[in-house]
CSV table of C-alpha atoms and ligand atoms in Angstrom, one decimal:
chain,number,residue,atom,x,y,z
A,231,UNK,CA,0.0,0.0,0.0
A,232,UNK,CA,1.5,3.3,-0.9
A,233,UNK,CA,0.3,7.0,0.3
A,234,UNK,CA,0.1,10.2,-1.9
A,235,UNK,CA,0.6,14.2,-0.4
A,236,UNK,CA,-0.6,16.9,-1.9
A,237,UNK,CA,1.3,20.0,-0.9
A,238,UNK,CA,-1.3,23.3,-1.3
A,239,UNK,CA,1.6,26.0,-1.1
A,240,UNK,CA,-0.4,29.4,0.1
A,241,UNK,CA,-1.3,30.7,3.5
A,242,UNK,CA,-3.4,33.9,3.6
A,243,UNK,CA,-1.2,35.2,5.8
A,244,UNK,CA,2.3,34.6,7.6
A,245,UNK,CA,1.9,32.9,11.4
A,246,UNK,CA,5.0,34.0,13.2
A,247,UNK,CA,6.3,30.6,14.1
A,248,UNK,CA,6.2,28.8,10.9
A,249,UNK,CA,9.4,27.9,8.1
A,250,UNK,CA,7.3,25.5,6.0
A,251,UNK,CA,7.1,26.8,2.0
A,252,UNK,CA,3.9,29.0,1.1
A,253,UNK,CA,3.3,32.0,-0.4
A,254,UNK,CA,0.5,35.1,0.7
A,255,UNK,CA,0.8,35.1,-3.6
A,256,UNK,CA,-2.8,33.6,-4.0
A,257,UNK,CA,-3.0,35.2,-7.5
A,258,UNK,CA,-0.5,32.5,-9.3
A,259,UNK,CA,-2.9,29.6,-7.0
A,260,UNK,CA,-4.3,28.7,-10.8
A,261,UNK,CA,-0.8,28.2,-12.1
A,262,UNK,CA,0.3,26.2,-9.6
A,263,UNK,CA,-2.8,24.3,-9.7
A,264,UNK,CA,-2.3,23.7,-13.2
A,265,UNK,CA,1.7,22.3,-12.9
A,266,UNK,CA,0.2,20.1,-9.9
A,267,UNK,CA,-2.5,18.5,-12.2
A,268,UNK,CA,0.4,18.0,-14.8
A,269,UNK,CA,2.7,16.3,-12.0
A,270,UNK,CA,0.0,13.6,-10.8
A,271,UNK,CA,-0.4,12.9,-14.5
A,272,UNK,CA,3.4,12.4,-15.6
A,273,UNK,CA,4.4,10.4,-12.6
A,274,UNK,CA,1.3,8.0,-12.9
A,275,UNK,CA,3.6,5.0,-13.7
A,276,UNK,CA,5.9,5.5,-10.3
A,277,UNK,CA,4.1,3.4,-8.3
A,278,UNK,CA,2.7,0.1,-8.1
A,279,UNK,CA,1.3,-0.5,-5.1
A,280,UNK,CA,-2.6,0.8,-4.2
A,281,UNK,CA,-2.8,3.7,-2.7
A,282,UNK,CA,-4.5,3.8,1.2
A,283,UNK,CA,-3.8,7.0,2.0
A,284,UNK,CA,-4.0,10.8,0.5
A,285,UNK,CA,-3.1,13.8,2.3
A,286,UNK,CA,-3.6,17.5,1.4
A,287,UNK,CA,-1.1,19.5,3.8
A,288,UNK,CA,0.8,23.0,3.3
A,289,UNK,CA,0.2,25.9,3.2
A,290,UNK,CA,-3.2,26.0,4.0
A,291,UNK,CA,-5.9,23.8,1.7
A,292,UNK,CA,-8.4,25.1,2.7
A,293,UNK,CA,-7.9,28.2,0.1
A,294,UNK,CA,-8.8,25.4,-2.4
A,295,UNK,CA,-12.0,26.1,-3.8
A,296,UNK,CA,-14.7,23.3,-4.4
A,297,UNK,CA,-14.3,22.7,-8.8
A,298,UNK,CA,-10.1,23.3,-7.5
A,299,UNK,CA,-10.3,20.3,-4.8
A,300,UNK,CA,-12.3,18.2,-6.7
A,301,UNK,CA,-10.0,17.9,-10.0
A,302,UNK,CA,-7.0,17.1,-7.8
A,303,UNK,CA,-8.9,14.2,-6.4
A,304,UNK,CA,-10.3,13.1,-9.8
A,305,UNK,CA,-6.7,13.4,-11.4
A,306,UNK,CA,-5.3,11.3,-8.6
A,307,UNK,CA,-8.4,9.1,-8.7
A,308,UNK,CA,-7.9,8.7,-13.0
A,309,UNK,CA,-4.3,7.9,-12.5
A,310,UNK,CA,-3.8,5.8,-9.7
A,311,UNK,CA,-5.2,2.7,-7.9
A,312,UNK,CA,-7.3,4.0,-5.5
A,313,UNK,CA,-9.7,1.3,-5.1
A,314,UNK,CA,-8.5,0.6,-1.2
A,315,UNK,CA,-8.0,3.9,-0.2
A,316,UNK,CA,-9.3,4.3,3.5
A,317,UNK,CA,-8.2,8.0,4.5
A,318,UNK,CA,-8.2,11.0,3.0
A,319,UNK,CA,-7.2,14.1,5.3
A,320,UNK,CA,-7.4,17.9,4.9
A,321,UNK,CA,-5.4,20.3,6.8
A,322,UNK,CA,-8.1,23.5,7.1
A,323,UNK,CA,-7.4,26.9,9.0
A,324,UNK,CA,-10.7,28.0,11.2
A,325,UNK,CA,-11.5,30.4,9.4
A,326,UNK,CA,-11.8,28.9,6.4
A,327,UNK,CA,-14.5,26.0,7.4
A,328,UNK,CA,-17.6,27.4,7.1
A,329,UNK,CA,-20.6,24.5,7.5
A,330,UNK,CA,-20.7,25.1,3.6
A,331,UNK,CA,-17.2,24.4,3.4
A,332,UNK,CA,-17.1,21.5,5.7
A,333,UNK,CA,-20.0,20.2,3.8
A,334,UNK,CA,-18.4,20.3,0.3
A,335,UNK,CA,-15.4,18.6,1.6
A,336,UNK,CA,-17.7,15.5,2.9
A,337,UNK,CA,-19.0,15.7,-0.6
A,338,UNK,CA,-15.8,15.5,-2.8
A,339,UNK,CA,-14.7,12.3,0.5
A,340,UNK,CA,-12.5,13.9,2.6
A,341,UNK,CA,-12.8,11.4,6.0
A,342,UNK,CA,-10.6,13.3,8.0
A,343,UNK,CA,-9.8,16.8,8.8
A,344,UNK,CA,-6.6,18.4,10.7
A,345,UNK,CA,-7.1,21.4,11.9
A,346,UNK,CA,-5.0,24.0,12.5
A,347,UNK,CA,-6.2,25.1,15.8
A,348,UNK,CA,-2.6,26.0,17.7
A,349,UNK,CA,-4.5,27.4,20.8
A,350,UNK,CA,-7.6,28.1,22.4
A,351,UNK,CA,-6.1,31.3,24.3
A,352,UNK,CA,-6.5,34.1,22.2
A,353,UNK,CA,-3.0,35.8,24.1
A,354,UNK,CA,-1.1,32.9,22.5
A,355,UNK,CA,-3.2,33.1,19.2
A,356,UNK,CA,-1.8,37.0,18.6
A,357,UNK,CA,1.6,36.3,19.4
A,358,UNK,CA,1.3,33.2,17.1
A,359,UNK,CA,-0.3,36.0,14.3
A,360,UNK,CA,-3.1,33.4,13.6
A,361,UNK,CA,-6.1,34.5,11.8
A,362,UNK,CA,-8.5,33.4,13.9
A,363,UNK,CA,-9.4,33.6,17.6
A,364,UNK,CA,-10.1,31.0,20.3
A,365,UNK,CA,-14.1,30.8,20.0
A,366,UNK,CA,-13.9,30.7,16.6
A,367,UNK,CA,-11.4,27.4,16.9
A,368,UNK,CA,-14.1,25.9,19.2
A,369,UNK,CA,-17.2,26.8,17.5
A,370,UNK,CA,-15.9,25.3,14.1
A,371,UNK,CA,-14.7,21.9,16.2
A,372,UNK,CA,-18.6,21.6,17.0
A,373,UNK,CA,-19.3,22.4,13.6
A,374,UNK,CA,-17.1,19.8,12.2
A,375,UNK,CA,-18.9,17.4,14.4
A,376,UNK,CA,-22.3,18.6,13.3
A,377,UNK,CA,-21.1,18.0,9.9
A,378,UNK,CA,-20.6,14.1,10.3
A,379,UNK,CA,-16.7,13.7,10.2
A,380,UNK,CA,-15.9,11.6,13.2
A,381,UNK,CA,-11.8,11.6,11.9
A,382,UNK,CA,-10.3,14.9,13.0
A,383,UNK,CA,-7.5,16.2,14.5
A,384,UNK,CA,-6.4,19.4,16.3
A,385,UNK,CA,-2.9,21.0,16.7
A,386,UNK,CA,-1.5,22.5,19.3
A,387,UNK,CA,1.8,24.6,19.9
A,388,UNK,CA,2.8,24.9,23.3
A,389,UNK,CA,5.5,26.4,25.3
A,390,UNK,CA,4.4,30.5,24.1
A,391,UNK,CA,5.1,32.2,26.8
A,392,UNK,CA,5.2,32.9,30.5
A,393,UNK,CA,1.7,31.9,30.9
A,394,UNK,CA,2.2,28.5,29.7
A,395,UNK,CA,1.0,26.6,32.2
A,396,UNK,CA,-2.4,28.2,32.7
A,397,UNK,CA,-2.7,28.6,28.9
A,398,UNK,CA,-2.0,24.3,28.4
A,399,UNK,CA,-4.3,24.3,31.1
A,400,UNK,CA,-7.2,25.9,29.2
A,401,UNK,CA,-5.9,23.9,25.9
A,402,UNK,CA,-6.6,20.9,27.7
A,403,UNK,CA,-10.1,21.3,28.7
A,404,UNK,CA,-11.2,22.3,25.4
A,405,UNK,CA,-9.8,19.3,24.1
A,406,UNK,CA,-11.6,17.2,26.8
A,407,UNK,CA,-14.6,18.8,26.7
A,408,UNK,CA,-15.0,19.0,22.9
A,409,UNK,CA,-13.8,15.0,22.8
A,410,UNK,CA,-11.7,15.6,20.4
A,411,UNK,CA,-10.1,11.9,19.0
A,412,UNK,CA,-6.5,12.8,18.0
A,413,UNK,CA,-4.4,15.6,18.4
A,414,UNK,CA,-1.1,17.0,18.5
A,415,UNK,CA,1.4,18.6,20.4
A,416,UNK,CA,4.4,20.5,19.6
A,417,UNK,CA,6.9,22.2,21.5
A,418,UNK,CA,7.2,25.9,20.0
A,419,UNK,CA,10.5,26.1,18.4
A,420,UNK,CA,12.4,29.2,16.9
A,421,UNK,CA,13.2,28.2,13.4
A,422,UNK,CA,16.2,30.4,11.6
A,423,UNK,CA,13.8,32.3,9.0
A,424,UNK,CA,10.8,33.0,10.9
A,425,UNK,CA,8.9,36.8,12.1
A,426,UNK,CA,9.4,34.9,16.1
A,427,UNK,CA,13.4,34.7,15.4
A,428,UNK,CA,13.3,38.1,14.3
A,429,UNK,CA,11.5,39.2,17.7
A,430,UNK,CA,14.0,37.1,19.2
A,431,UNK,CA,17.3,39.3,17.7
A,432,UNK,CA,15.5,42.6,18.8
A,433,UNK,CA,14.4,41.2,22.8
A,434,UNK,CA,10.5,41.3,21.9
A,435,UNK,CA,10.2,37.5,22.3
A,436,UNK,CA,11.8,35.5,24.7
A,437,UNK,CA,12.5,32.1,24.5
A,438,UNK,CA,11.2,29.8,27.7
A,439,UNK,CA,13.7,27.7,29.9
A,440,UNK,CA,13.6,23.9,29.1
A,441,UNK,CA,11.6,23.0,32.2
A,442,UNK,CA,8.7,24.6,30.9
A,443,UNK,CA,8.3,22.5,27.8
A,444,UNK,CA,9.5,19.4,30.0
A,445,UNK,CA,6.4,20.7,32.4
A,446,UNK,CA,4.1,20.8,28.8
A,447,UNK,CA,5.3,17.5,27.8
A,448,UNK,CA,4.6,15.4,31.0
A,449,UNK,CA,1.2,17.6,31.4
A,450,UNK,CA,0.2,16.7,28.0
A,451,UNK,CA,1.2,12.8,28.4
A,452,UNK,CA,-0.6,12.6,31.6
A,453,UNK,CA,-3.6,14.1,30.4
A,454,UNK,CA,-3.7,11.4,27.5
A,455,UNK,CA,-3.3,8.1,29.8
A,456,UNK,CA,-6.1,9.5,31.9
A,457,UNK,CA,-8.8,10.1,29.3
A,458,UNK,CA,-8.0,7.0,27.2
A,459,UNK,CA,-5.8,8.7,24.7
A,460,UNK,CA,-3.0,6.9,23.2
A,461,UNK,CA,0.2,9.3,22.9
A,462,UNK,CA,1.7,6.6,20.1
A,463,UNK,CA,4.2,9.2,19.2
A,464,UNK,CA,6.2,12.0,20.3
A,465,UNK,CA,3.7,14.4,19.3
A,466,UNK,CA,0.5,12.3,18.6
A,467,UNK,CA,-2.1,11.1,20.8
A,468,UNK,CA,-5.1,9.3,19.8
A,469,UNK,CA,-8.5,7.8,20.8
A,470,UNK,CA,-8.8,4.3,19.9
A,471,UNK,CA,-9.2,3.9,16.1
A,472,UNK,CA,-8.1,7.4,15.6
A,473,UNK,CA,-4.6,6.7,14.9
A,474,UNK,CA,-3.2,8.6,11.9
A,475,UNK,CA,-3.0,5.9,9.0
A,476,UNK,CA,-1.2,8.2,6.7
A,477,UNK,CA,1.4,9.9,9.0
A,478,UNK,CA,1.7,6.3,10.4
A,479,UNK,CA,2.6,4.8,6.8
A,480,UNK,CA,5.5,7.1,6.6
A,481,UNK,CA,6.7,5.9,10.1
A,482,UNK,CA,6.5,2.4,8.6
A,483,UNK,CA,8.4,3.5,5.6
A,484,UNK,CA,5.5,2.5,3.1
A,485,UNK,CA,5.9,4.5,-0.1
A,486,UNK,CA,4.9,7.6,-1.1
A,487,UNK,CA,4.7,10.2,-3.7
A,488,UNK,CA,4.4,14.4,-2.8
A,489,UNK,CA,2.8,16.2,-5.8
A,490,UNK,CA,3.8,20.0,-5.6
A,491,UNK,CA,6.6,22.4,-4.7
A,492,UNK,CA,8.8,20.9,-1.7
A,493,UNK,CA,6.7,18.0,-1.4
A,494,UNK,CA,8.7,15.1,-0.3
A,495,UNK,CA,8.3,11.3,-1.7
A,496,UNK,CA,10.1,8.0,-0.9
A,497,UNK,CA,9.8,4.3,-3.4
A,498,UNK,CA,9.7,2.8,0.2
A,499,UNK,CA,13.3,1.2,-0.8
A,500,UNK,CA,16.0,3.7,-0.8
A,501,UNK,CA,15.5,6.4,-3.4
A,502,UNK,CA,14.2,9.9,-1.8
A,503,UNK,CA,13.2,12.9,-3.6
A,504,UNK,CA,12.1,16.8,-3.2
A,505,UNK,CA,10.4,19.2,-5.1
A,506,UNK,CA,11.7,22.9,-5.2
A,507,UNK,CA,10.8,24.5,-2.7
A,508,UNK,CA,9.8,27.8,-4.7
A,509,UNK,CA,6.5,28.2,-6.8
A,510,UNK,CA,7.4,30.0,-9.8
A,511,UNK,CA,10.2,27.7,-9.9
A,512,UNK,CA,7.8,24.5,-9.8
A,513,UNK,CA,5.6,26.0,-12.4
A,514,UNK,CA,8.1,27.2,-15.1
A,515,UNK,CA,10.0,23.7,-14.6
A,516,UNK,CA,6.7,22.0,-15.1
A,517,UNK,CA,5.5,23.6,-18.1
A,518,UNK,CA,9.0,23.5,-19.9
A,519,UNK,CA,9.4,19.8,-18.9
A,520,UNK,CA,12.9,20.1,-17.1
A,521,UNK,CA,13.9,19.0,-13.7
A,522,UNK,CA,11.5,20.6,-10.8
A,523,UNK,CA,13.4,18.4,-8.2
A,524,UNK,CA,16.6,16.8,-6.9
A,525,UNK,CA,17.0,12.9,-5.4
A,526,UNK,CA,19.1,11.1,-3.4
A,527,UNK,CA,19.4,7.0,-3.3
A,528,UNK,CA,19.9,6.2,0.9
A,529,UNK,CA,22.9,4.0,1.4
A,530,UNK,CA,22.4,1.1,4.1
A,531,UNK,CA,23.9,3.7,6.6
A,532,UNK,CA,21.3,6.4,5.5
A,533,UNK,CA,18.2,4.1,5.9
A,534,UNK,CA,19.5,2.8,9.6
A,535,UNK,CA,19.6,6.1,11.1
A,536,UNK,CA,15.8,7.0,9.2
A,537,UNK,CA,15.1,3.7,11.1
A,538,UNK,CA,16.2,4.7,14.5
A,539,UNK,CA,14.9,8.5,14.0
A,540,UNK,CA,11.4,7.5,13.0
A,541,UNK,CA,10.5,4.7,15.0
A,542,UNK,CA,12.1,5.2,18.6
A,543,UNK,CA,9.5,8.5,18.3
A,544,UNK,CA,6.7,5.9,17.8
A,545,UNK,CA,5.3,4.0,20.5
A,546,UNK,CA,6.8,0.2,19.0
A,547,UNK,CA,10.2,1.9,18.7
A,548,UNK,CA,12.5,-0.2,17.1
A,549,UNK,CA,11.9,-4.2,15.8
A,550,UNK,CA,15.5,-5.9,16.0
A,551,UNK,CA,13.7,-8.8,14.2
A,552,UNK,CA,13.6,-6.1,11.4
A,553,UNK,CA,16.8,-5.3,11.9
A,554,UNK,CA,18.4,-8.3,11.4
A,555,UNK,CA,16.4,-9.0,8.3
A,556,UNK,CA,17.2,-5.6,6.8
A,557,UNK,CA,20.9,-4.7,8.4
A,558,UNK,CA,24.3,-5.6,9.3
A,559,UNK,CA,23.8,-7.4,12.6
A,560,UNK,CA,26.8,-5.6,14.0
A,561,UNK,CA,23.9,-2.4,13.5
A,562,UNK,CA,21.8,-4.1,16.2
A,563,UNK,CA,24.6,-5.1,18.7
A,564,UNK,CA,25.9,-1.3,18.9
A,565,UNK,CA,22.3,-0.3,19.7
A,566,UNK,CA,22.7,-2.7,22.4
A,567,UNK,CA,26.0,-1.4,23.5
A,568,UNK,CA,25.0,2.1,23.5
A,569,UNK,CA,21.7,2.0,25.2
A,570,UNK,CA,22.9,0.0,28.1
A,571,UNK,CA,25.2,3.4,28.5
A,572,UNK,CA,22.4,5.5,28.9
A,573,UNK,CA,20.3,5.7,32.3
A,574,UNK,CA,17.2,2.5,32.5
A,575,UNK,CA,14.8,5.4,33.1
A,576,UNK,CA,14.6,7.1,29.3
A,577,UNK,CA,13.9,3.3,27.5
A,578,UNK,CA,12.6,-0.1,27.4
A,579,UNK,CA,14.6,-2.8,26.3
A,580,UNK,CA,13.3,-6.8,25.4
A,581,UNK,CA,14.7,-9.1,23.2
A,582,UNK,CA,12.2,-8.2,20.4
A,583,UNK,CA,12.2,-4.5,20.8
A,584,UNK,CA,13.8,-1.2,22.2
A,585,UNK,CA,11.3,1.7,22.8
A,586,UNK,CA,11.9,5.3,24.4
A,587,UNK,CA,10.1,5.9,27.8
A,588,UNK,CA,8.3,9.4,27.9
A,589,UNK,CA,11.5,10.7,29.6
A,590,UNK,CA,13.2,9.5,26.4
A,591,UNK,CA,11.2,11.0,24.4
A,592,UNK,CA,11.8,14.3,25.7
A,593,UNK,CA,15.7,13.9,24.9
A,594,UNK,CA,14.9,11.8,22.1
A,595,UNK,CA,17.5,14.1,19.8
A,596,UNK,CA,20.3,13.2,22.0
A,597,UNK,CA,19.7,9.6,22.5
A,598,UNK,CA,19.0,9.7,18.4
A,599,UNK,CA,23.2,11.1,18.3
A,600,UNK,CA,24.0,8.2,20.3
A,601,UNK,CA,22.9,5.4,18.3
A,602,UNK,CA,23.4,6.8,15.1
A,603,UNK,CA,26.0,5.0,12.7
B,830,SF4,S1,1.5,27.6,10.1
B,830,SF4,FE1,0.2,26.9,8.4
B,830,SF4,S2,-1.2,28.6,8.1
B,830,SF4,FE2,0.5,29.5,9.2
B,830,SF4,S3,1.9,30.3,7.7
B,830,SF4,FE3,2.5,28.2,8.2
B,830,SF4,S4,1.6,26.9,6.7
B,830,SF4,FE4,0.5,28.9,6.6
């Protein structure tokens, strides 16, 4: 089974926290629409397995209109085998789902939504420079509800600012009261090119201490184990059922193609690619029929360390059966070396498998450096 992502590459506006490509451009949307449409058609033949999963991500997709979101899905649908596909999720701002909206995307069989919620504290909304404020995060939750979809997700950024623990406080009980079935958690983080790093430079922003996100994470996890919610990775918890299939795929390193500029896909063996990251570039490259991305084939070495780095931040961590199918076995007796290093507290270790404790989790980089090849 094989996964597809669409990547929707505008945003209306620019949230202060965020590095991923878009552009506030929505003028050239049609253009890149148009190269998109030509990219799920030329790469029909790249994959042979059915696809399960298809994800539309950015940017923001919910600037898509209806005719815009339903020729993406009936290119992909022409094109590829998508007779077994079970998931189809859209990431959509607040302010974009409307009941009308929410309703059209039920239409055109989108089964799961991810919203980009961030907060329900309207402080940490502003300094965020999200569009939309705290009720109207809620009030669209209850009206995806109302509109049937039983599959969502919410995100949430935590770690702002000094008020972080009264603000993850009143994060949490929206997501309890609302029963929300997945969501995740991130830590904030200053990335290099970002309006926060700038604030940063110039004393506006400050940055909190490590304890604070340490106090988020073990809030967040302990929230989860008493209300039934499975935090199955670093950043993900779920209700029962409500597991990510698509974002799980990639964790099991089934493949997948991106469609769109900087969209990432893997053949599930060893051969990785990228789009440009820049939408005029993608378009002209597209239309002219020359190269609108670069690859790189994973040598064993490569493909260990993607091992190590996506599954100790799952729940099943690593599989040394899997390991000694797939790598040198001298791979699995330095993990077992290097762990037993490391203090009992931060993993688990059988004969079958090696997982990351919570604690491990939250120094899950470091441990990462250790067993790396
Ligand atoms: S966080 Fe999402 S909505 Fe905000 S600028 Fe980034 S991609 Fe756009």
């Amino acid at each position: 089974m094989a996964g597809i992502y669409i990547h929707i590459p505008f945003c209306h506006q620019r949230c202060s926290y965020c590095d991923f490509h878009f552009s506030t451009l929505l003028k050239h949307k049609e253009k890149v629409i148009d190269a998109l449409l030509t990219e799920i058609e030329v790469r029909k033949n790249e994959l042979s397995a059915p696809i399960e999963t298809i994800y539309f991500g950015g940017g923001t997709p919910s600037v898509l209109s209806e005719k815009e979101l339903a020729t993406l899905l009936d290119f992909i649908f022409k094109f590829y085998d998508c007779s077994q596909v079970k998931e189809i999720t859209f990431e959509a701002n607040p302010e974009d789902l409307s009941m009308a909206y929410l309703k059209m995307l039920k239409k055109n069989g989108i089964n799961r939504i991810s919203i980009g919620t961030q907060s329900f504290v309207d402080e940490e909304l502003r300094l965020m420079n999200r569009k939309h404020s705290a009720k109207q995060g809620i009030s669209v939750i209850k009206n995806i509800q109302d509109a049937g979809f039983e599959n969502f997700t919410a995100d949430i950024i935590y770690g702002i600012n000094k008020n972080y623990k009264k603000n993850l406080a009143e994060n949490i009980k929206v997501l309890q009261s609302l029963q929300i079935p997945h969501f995740s958690a991130y830590a904030l983080t200053i990335e290099e090119k970002t309006l926060l790093n700038k604030k940063v430079k110039t004393g506006e922003f400050s940055i909190l201490p490590d304890d604070a996100y340490e106090y988020c994470f073990n809030t967040l996890h302990a929230f989860a184990q008493e209300n039934d919610f499975l935090h199955y990775e670093l950043s993900n918890y779920a209700k029962p059922g409500f597991k990510s299939l698509h974002n799980s795929n990639y964790w099991h390193n089934k493949p997948y193609l991106g469609f769109g500029p900087s969209a990432h896909s893997f053949d599930g063996k060893n051969i990785r690619r990228w789009n440009v990251a820049n939408n005029h570039l993608y378009v002209k490259n597209i239309q002219k029929n020359t190269p609108y991305f670069e690859q790189e084939i994973l040598t064993v070495e490569n493909l260990f360390n993607e091992y190590l780095m996506t599954k100790l931040r799952t729940i099943e961590g690593i599989d040394f059966k899997y390991l000694s199918k797939n790598f040198p076995n001298k791979y699995s007796t330095r993990i077992l070396e290097q762990i037993k290093l490391l203090n009992a507290s931060w993993y688990n270790l059988n004969e079958n498998r090696l997982n990351l404790t919570p604690k491990g989790w939250l120094i899950s980089d470091f441990i990462l450096k250790k067993l790396f090849i």
